[in-house]
Amino acid sequence: MATGQARAKLLAAAVDDALEAGIADLSLRQIAEAIGTSHRMLLYHFGSRDGLLAAVTMAVEESERQRLFDSDESFTNARPLWDHLSDAALWPQERLFFEIYVRALRDRNRSDGFLDHVVDDWLEPIAARLVGAGIPPDVAAAHARLGLAVVRGLLLDLLATHDLEGTTRAFDLYVASVIATLRRRG
Amino acid sequence: MATGQARAKLLAAAVDDALEAGIADLSLRQIAEAIGTSHRMLLYHFGSRDGLLAAVTMAVEESERQRLFDSDESFTNARPLWDHLSDAALWPQERLFFEIYVRALRDRNRSDGFLDHVVDDWLEPIAARLVGAGIPPDVAAAHARLGLAVVRGLLLDLLATHDLEGTTRAFDLYVASVIATLRRRG
DNA sequence: TGGTACATGTACCATATGGTACAGTAGGCC
DNA sequence: GGCCTACTGTACCATATGGTACATGTACCA
């Protein structure tokens, strides 16, 4: 398995293709054709089909983590965060994210700790921010967890129904009641 | 494609197997061996591999709908509903549900309206119940949508982290703040 | 008895699959 | 020049795949 820049290019192309076509259902040859290379090349650079899928998984996890840090300033206000995440331009990303998520649920070993990070990595910074705002740590932890679930649950809804209006109303309701409750206490 | 009781038995066995092993990643022969038949039989009864997966999808949707009606009385109190859904015995069901959900997101046509029901069918009865309790319809709709997202988001969390305690705390927080807000207004 | 409908087994087919063997090719470096 | 490393193309292999053809069994009804 190589590590050069040719590999990096292929990986980027593979992720890009996976956004549209998914990962699990395609053969090496189909993927190769879609991104303009040969299945031989994919095997050279990623060792095996599983190696490719693992690499794509890690890349998506990485970009997810990147999004986490990028959105640091948005955490202060929840609504802009939702407006950003619910944008249709991000749907392919989120679909792929859920696809990898569910795939990991089937076989924890195969996906190399994806599930260990997929929740916890998000909880900590959110909770830390809340603690910084004077919320007691245990309350903050529960709030972070609930907020993450609300966002992911509503994104699942949105991807299925495409009902941006309805899901946004539900999110606003969450902000109005839960976060208001939090402020009242904190 | 047959419709007899032999088919029904095979379908039940296939669903049962899918709970443990998933659907998409197995070949007809693997599924057949797992449930004690031949791939020839699966083709006879379900026409094709896609036919089998479609049948499994519909069966899961059906059982999901059944669960919806069964849980009618639980809706009055949210917490027992969560205790029921978060029980580890139901994890395989929920994993398979999310698997089919995500698979449907990839190809809406293939899954025969699954996505059209996966949210709406749940919103209506929940909202109706809230309206019956005196909540204005538009507020009730948003509350139903938020509640569904919370449950599904926390189930995703639970399936990944296995942290029943943490997710339950988050759910309790939701009940305490959102539903309290609702009562205050209603 | 024969027929008919559902069900099952055997054997096969064309094709696609992941993976390998091996022979290059291009470019930097000595 | 020769050497090495990174990369790519061709050709192949054993195997597994979804699907089909056809014969067989089995039960029930006439």
Coordinates of C-alpha atoms (C1' of nucleotides) in Angstrom, one line a residue:
Chain A
M1 CA 0.0 0.0 0.0
A2 CA 1.6 3.2 -1.2
T3 CA 1.3 6.6 0.5
G4 CA 2.4 9.0 -2.3
Q5 CA 0.5 11.9 -3.9
A6 CA -1.0 9.7 -6.6
R7 CA -2.8 7.9 -3.8
A8 CA -4.0 11.1 -2.3
K9 CA -5.5 12.1 -5.6
L10 CA -7.2 8.8 -6.1
L11 CA -8.5 8.9 -2.6
A12 CA -10.0 12.4 -3.1
A13 CA -11.6 11.2 -6.3
A14 CA -12.9 8.1 -4.6
V15 CA -14.5 10.1 -1.8
D16 CA -15.9 12.5 -4.3
D17 CA -17.5 9.7 -6.2
A18 CA -18.7 8.1 -3.0
L19 CA -20.7 11.2 -2.3
E20 CA -22.8 10.6 -5.3
A21 CA -22.7 6.8 -5.7
G22 CA -22.1 5.5 -2.2
I23 CA -19.3 3.1 -1.3
A24 CA -20.4 -0.3 -0.3
D25 CA -22.4 -1.3 -3.4
L26 CA -19.7 -0.6 -6.0
S27 CA -17.0 -3.0 -7.2
L28 CA -13.4 -1.9 -7.6
R29 CA -13.8 -1.8 -11.3
Q30 CA -16.9 0.4 -11.2
I31 CA -15.2 2.8 -8.8
A32 CA -12.1 2.8 -10.9
E33 CA -14.0 3.6 -14.1
A34 CA -16.0 6.4 -12.4
I35 CA -12.8 8.2 -11.3
G36 CA -10.8 7.5 -14.4
T37 CA -8.3 4.9 -13.4
S38 CA -8.0 1.1 -13.4
H39 CA -9.0 -1.3 -10.7
R40 CA -5.3 -2.4 -10.7
M41 CA -4.3 1.1 -9.5
L42 CA -6.8 1.0 -6.6
L43 CA -5.4 -2.3 -5.5
Y44 CA -1.9 -0.9 -5.8
H45 CA -2.5 2.2 -3.7
F46 CA -5.0 0.8 -1.2
G47 CA -3.9 -2.9 -1.0
S48 CA -7.4 -4.3 -1.2
R49 CA -11.0 -3.3 -1.6
D50 CA -11.4 -3.2 2.2
G51 CA -8.3 -1.0 2.2
L52 CA -10.0 1.5 -0.1
L53 CA -13.2 1.6 1.9
A54 CA -11.2 2.0 5.1
A55 CA -9.4 4.9 3.5
V56 CA -12.6 6.5 2.4
T57 CA -14.0 6.0 5.9
M58 CA -11.1 7.7 7.5
A59 CA -11.2 10.5 5.0
V60 CA -14.8 11.2 5.8
E61 CA -14.1 11.0 9.5
E62 CA -11.3 13.4 9.0
S63 CA -13.4 15.9 7.1
E64 CA -16.1 15.5 9.7
R65 CA -13.6 16.4 12.4
Q66 CA -12.5 19.3 10.3
R67 CA -16.0 20.5 10.1
L68 CA -16.2 20.2 13.9
F69 CA -13.3 22.6 14.4
D70 CA -14.4 24.9 11.6
S71 CA -17.8 25.4 13.2
D72 CA -16.3 26.4 16.6
E73 CA -17.7 29.9 16.4
S74 CA -21.1 28.8 15.3
F75 CA -21.7 26.9 18.6
T76 CA -22.5 30.1 20.4
N77 CA -25.7 30.4 18.3
A78 CA -27.4 27.1 17.4
R79 CA -29.6 28.4 14.6
P80 CA -26.8 29.4 12.2
L81 CA -25.2 26.0 12.7
W82 CA -28.5 24.3 11.6
D83 CA -28.8 26.6 8.7
H84 CA -25.3 25.6 7.6
L85 CA -25.8 21.8 8.1
S86 CA -29.3 21.7 6.5
D87 CA -28.1 23.3 3.3
A88 CA -28.9 21.0 0.4
A89 CA -25.3 21.3 -0.8
L90 CA -24.2 19.3 2.2
W91 CA -26.7 16.5 1.7
P92 CA -24.4 14.2 -0.2
Q93 CA -21.8 14.6 2.6
E94 CA -24.3 13.8 5.2
R95 CA -25.7 10.8 3.3
L96 CA -22.3 9.4 3.0
F97 CA -21.6 10.0 6.7
F98 CA -24.7 8.1 7.7
E99 CA -23.9 5.4 5.2
I100 CA -20.5 4.9 6.8
Y101 CA -22.0 5.2 10.3
V102 CA -24.5 2.4 9.6
R103 CA -21.9 0.3 7.9
A104 CA -19.7 0.7 11.0
L105 CA -22.6 -0.5 13.2
R106 CA -22.5 -3.8 11.3
D107 CA -18.9 -4.4 11.8
R108 CA -17.1 -2.4 14.4
N109 CA -13.7 -3.9 13.7
R110 CA -13.7 -3.1 10.0
S111 CA -14.2 0.6 10.5
D112 CA -11.3 1.2 12.8
G113 CA -12.7 3.1 15.7
F114 CA -15.1 5.2 13.7
L115 CA -17.8 4.6 16.2
D116 CA -15.6 5.5 19.1
H117 CA -15.2 9.0 17.8
V118 CA -18.5 9.5 16.0
V119 CA -20.3 10.7 19.2
D120 CA -17.6 11.4 21.8
D121 CA -15.5 13.7 19.7
W122 CA -18.5 16.0 19.3
L123 CA -19.7 15.8 22.8
E124 CA -16.6 17.0 24.4
P125 CA -16.1 20.4 22.7
I126 CA -19.8 21.2 22.9
A127 CA -19.9 20.3 26.6
A128 CA -16.7 22.2 27.3
R129 CA -18.3 25.3 25.7
L130 CA -21.3 25.0 27.9
V131 CA -19.2 24.5 31.0
G132 CA -17.3 27.6 30.0
A133 CA -20.7 29.4 30.0
G134 CA -21.3 28.4 33.6
I135 CA -23.3 25.3 33.1
P136 CA -22.5 22.5 35.6
P137 CA -20.5 19.7 33.9
D138 CA -23.1 16.9 34.2
V139 CA -25.9 19.1 32.9
A140 CA -23.7 20.3 30.1
A141 CA -22.9 16.7 29.0
A142 CA -26.6 15.8 28.7
H143 CA -27.2 19.0 26.8
A144 CA -24.4 18.3 24.3
R145 CA -25.7 14.8 23.8
L146 CA -29.3 15.9 23.3
G147 CA -28.2 18.6 20.9
L148 CA -26.2 16.2 18.8
A149 CA -29.1 13.8 18.7
V150 CA -31.5 16.5 17.6
V151 CA -29.2 17.6 14.8
R152 CA -28.6 14.1 13.5
G153 CA -32.2 13.0 13.9
L154 CA -33.4 16.0 12.0
L155 CA -30.8 15.6 9.3
L156 CA -32.0 12.0 8.8
D157 CA -35.5 13.4 8.6
L158 CA -34.4 16.0 6.2
L159 CA -32.6 13.6 3.9
A160 CA -35.7 11.4 3.7
T161 CA -38.4 14.1 3.4
H162 CA -36.5 17.0 1.9
D163 CA -38.8 19.1 4.1
L164 CA -36.4 21.9 5.1
E165 CA -39.3 24.1 6.4
G166 CA -40.7 21.4 8.7
T167 CA -37.4 20.3 10.1
T168 CA -36.3 23.8 10.7
R169 CA -39.5 24.5 12.7
A170 CA -38.7 21.5 14.8
F171 CA -35.1 22.8 15.3
D172 CA -36.4 26.2 16.3
L173 CA -38.7 24.6 18.8
Y174 CA -35.7 22.8 20.3
V175 CA -33.7 26.1 20.5
A176 CA -36.7 27.9 22.0
S177 CA -37.5 25.4 24.7
V178 CA -34.3 23.4 25.6
I179 CA -31.8 26.1 25.2
A180 CA -34.1 28.6 26.8
T181 CA -34.5 26.2 29.7
L182 CA -30.7 26.0 29.9
R183 CA -30.3 29.8 30.0
R184 CA -33.0 30.1 32.7
R185 CA -31.0 27.7 34.8
G186 CA -27.4 28.8 34.0
Chain B
M1 CA -42.7 -14.8 -7.8
A2 CA -44.8 -16.9 -5.5
T3 CA -47.0 -15.8 -2.6
G4 CA -47.6 -19.0 -0.6
Q5 CA -46.8 -19.8 2.9
A6 CA -43.4 -21.3 2.1
R7 CA -42.5 -17.8 0.9
A8 CA -43.8 -16.4 4.1
K9 CA -41.6 -18.7 6.2
L10 CA -38.5 -17.9 4.1
L11 CA -39.2 -14.2 4.4
A12 CA -39.5 -14.5 8.1
A13 CA -36.2 -16.4 8.3
A14 CA -34.5 -13.9 5.9
V15 CA -35.6 -11.0 8.1
D16 CA -34.4 -12.9 11.2
D17 CA -31.1 -13.4 9.6
A18 CA -30.8 -9.8 8.4
L19 CA -31.2 -8.7 12.0
E20 CA -27.9 -10.3 12.8
A21 CA -26.0 -10.2 9.5
G22 CA -27.5 -7.3 7.6
I23 CA -29.0 -7.4 4.1
A24 CA -27.0 -5.6 1.5
D25 CA -23.6 -7.3 2.0
L26 CA -24.7 -10.9 1.6
S27 CA -25.1 -12.9 -1.6
L28 CA -28.2 -15.1 -2.3
R29 CA -26.2 -18.2 -1.6
Q30 CA -24.9 -16.9 1.8
I31 CA -28.4 -15.9 2.8
A32 CA -29.8 -19.2 1.7
E33 CA -27.3 -21.2 3.6
A34 CA -27.8 -19.1 6.7
I35 CA -31.5 -19.8 6.7
G36 CA -31.3 -23.4 5.6
T37 CA -32.4 -23.3 2.0
S38 CA -30.9 -23.0 -1.4
H39 CA -30.4 -19.9 -3.4
R40 CA -32.6 -21.5 -6.0
M41 CA -35.5 -21.3 -3.6
L42 CA -35.0 -17.6 -2.9
L43 CA -35.0 -16.9 -6.6
Y44 CA -38.1 -18.9 -7.0
H45 CA -40.0 -17.2 -4.2
F46 CA -38.7 -13.7 -4.6
G47 CA -37.9 -13.5 -8.3
S48 CA -34.5 -11.9 -7.9
R49 CA -32.1 -10.7 -5.3
D50 CA -33.6 -7.2 -5.5
G51 CA -37.0 -8.9 -5.0
L52 CA -35.7 -10.4 -1.8
L53 CA -34.3 -7.2 -0.4
A54 CA -37.5 -5.4 -1.3
A55 CA -39.5 -8.0 0.5
V56 CA -37.3 -7.7 3.6
T57 CA -37.6 -3.9 3.4
M58 CA -41.4 -4.1 3.3
A59 CA -41.4 -6.6 6.1
V60 CA -39.3 -4.3 8.3
E61 CA -41.5 -1.3 7.4
E62 CA -44.5 -3.3 8.3
S63 CA -43.2 -4.4 11.7
E64 CA -42.2 -0.8 12.3
R65 CA -45.7 0.3 11.5
Q66 CA -47.0 -2.4 13.8
R67 CA -44.8 -1.1 16.6
L68 CA -46.3 2.3 16.0
F69 CA -49.8 1.1 16.7
D70 CA -48.7 -1.1 19.6
S71 CA -47.1 1.8 21.3
D72 CA -50.2 4.0 21.2
E73 CA -50.7 4.0 24.9
S74 CA -47.1 4.7 25.6
F75 CA -47.3 8.1 23.9
T76 CA -48.9 9.7 26.9
N77 CA -45.7 9.2 28.8
A78 CA -42.5 9.6 26.9
R79 CA -40.1 8.0 29.3
P80 CA -41.6 4.4 29.2
L81 CA -41.4 4.7 25.4
W82 CA -37.7 5.4 25.6
D83 CA -37.1 2.6 28.0
H84 CA -38.8 0.3 25.6
L85 CA -37.0 1.4 22.5
S86 CA -33.6 1.6 24.2
D87 CA -33.7 -1.9 25.4
A88 CA -30.7 -3.8 24.1
A89 CA -33.0 -6.6 22.9
L90 CA -34.3 -4.2 20.2
W91 CA -30.9 -3.1 19.0
P92 CA -30.8 -5.5 16.1
Q93 CA -34.1 -4.3 14.9
E94 CA -33.1 -0.7 15.1
R95 CA -29.8 -1.4 13.4
L96 CA -31.6 -3.1 10.5
F97 CA -34.1 -0.2 10.4
F98 CA -31.3 2.3 10.0
E99 CA -29.5 0.1 7.5
I100 CA -32.6 0.0 5.3
Y101 CA -33.2 3.7 5.9
V102 CA -29.8 4.7 4.6
R103 CA -30.0 2.2 1.8
A104 CA -33.2 3.9 0.7
L105 CA -31.5 7.3 0.8
R106 CA -29.1 6.0 -1.8
D107 CA -31.9 4.9 -4.2
R108 CA -35.4 6.1 -3.5
N109 CA -36.9 4.1 -6.4
R110 CA -35.5 0.8 -5.2
S111 CA -37.2 0.9 -1.8
D112 CA -40.7 1.5 -2.9
G113 CA -41.8 4.5 -0.9
F114 CA -40.0 3.5 2.3
L115 CA -38.8 7.1 2.7
D116 CA -42.3 8.5 2.2
H117 CA -43.5 6.7 5.2
V118 CA -40.5 6.6 7.5
V119 CA -41.2 10.0 8.9
D120 CA -44.7 11.1 8.0
D121 CA -46.4 7.9 9.3
W122 CA -45.0 8.6 12.7
L123 CA -45.6 12.3 12.8
E124 CA -49.3 12.2 12.2
P125 CA -50.4 10.0 15.1
I126 CA -48.1 11.8 17.6
A127 CA -49.3 15.2 16.4
A128 CA -52.9 14.0 16.6
R129 CA -52.4 13.0 20.2
L130 CA -50.9 16.3 21.0
V131 CA -53.7 18.2 19.3
G132 CA -56.2 16.1 21.3
A133 CA -54.5 17.3 24.4
G134 CA -55.2 20.9 23.4
I135 CA -52.0 21.8 21.6
P136 CA -52.4 24.0 18.5
P137 CA -51.9 21.9 15.3
D138 CA -48.8 23.8 14.1
V139 CA -47.1 23.6 17.4
A140 CA -48.0 19.9 17.7
A141 CA -46.5 19.1 14.3
A142 CA -43.2 20.7 15.3
H143 CA -43.2 18.9 18.6
A144 CA -43.9 15.5 17.0
R145 CA -41.1 16.1 14.5
L146 CA -38.6 17.1 17.2
G147 CA -39.6 14.1 19.4
L148 CA -39.1 11.7 16.6
A149 CA -35.7 13.2 15.8
V150 CA -34.6 13.1 19.4
V151 CA -35.5 9.4 19.6
R152 CA -33.9 8.4 16.4
G153 CA -30.8 10.6 17.0
L154 CA -30.3 9.1 20.5
L155 CA -30.9 5.6 19.2
L156 CA -28.1 6.2 16.7
D157 CA -25.9 7.4 19.5
L158 CA -26.9 4.4 21.6
L159 CA -26.1 1.9 18.9
A160 CA -22.7 3.4 18.5
T161 CA -21.7 4.1 22.1
H162 CA -23.8 1.5 23.9
D163 CA -24.0 4.2 26.6
L164 CA -27.5 3.6 27.9
E165 CA -27.0 5.8 30.9
G166 CA -25.8 8.8 29.0
T167 CA -28.4 8.7 26.3
T168 CA -31.1 8.2 28.8
R169 CA -30.0 11.3 30.7
A170 CA -30.2 13.2 27.5
F171 CA -33.6 11.9 26.9
D172 CA -34.7 12.9 30.4
L173 CA -33.4 16.3 29.7
Y174 CA -35.5 16.5 26.6
V175 CA -38.6 15.4 28.5
A176 CA -38.0 17.8 31.3
S177 CA -37.4 20.9 29.2
V178 CA -39.4 20.4 26.0
I179 CA -42.4 18.7 27.3
A180 CA -42.4 21.0 30.3
T181 CA -42.4 24.0 27.9
L182 CA -45.3 22.3 26.0
R183 CA -47.4 21.9 29.2
R184 CA -46.7 25.4 30.3
R185 CA -48.2 26.7 27.0
G186 CA -50.9 24.1 26.4
Chain C
dT1 C1' -56.2 -42.9 -12.6
dG2 C1' -54.6 -38.6 -14.4
dG3 C1' -53.9 -33.9 -14.1
dT4 C1' -52.6 -29.6 -12.1
dA5 C1' -50.3 -26.3 -9.1
dC6 C1' -46.9 -25.5 -5.9
dA7 C1' -42.5 -26.6 -4.5
dT8 C1' -37.6 -28.3 -4.7
dG9 C1' -33.2 -30.3 -6.4
dT10 C1' -29.4 -30.7 -10.0
dA11 C1' -26.7 -28.8 -13.2
dC12 C1' -25.4 -25.4 -15.7
dC13 C1' -24.2 -20.6 -17.9
dA14 C1' -22.2 -16.1 -18.9
dT15 C1' -20.3 -12.7 -16.4
dA16 C1' -18.1 -10.1 -12.8
dT17 C1' -15.3 -10.2 -8.9
dG18 C1' -10.9 -9.4 -6.0
dG19 C1' -6.4 -10.3 -6.4
dT20 C1' -1.8 -11.6 -8.6
dA21 C1' 2.3 -12.0 -11.9
dC22 C1' 5.1 -9.7 -14.6
dA23 C1' 6.7 -6.5 -17.6
dG24 C1' 7.4 -2.2 -18.3
dT25 C1' 7.9 3.4 -17.8
dA26 C1' 9.4 7.9 -16.0
dG27 C1' 12.3 10.5 -13.2
dG28 C1' 15.5 11.6 -9.8
dC29 C1' 20.2 10.5 -8.0
dC30 C1' 24.9 8.3 -7.9
Chain D
dG1 C1' 25.6 5.4 -18.2
dG2 C1' 23.3 2.4 -14.2
dC3 C1' 20.1 2.2 -10.1
dC4 C1' 16.4 2.6 -7.6
dT5 C1' 11.8 4.0 -6.4
dA6 C1' 7.1 5.2 -7.6
dC7 C1' 3.9 4.2 -10.6
dT8 C1' 1.0 2.1 -14.5
dG9 C1' -0.6 -1.3 -18.1
dT10 C1' -1.7 -6.1 -19.8
dA11 C1' -3.0 -10.4 -19.0
dC12 C1' -4.4 -13.7 -16.3
dC13 C1' -6.5 -16.7 -12.4
dA14 C1' -9.7 -19.1 -9.2
dT15 C1' -13.9 -18.2 -7.5
dA16 C1' -18.5 -16.5 -6.6
dT17 C1' -22.3 -14.3 -8.5
dG18 C1' -27.3 -13.8 -10.2
dG19 C1' -30.1 -16.2 -13.0
dT20 C1' -32.0 -20.1 -16.0
dA21 C1' -33.3 -24.9 -17.9
dC22 C1' -35.2 -28.9 -16.9
dA23 C1' -36.4 -32.7 -14.3
dT24 C1' -38.5 -34.2 -10.0
dG25 C1' -41.4 -34.5 -6.1
dT26 C1' -45.8 -33.9 -3.6
dA27 C1' -50.2 -33.1 -2.6
dC28 C1' -54.8 -32.3 -3.6
dC29 C1' -58.9 -32.5 -6.7
dA30 C1' -61.6 -34.8 -10.3

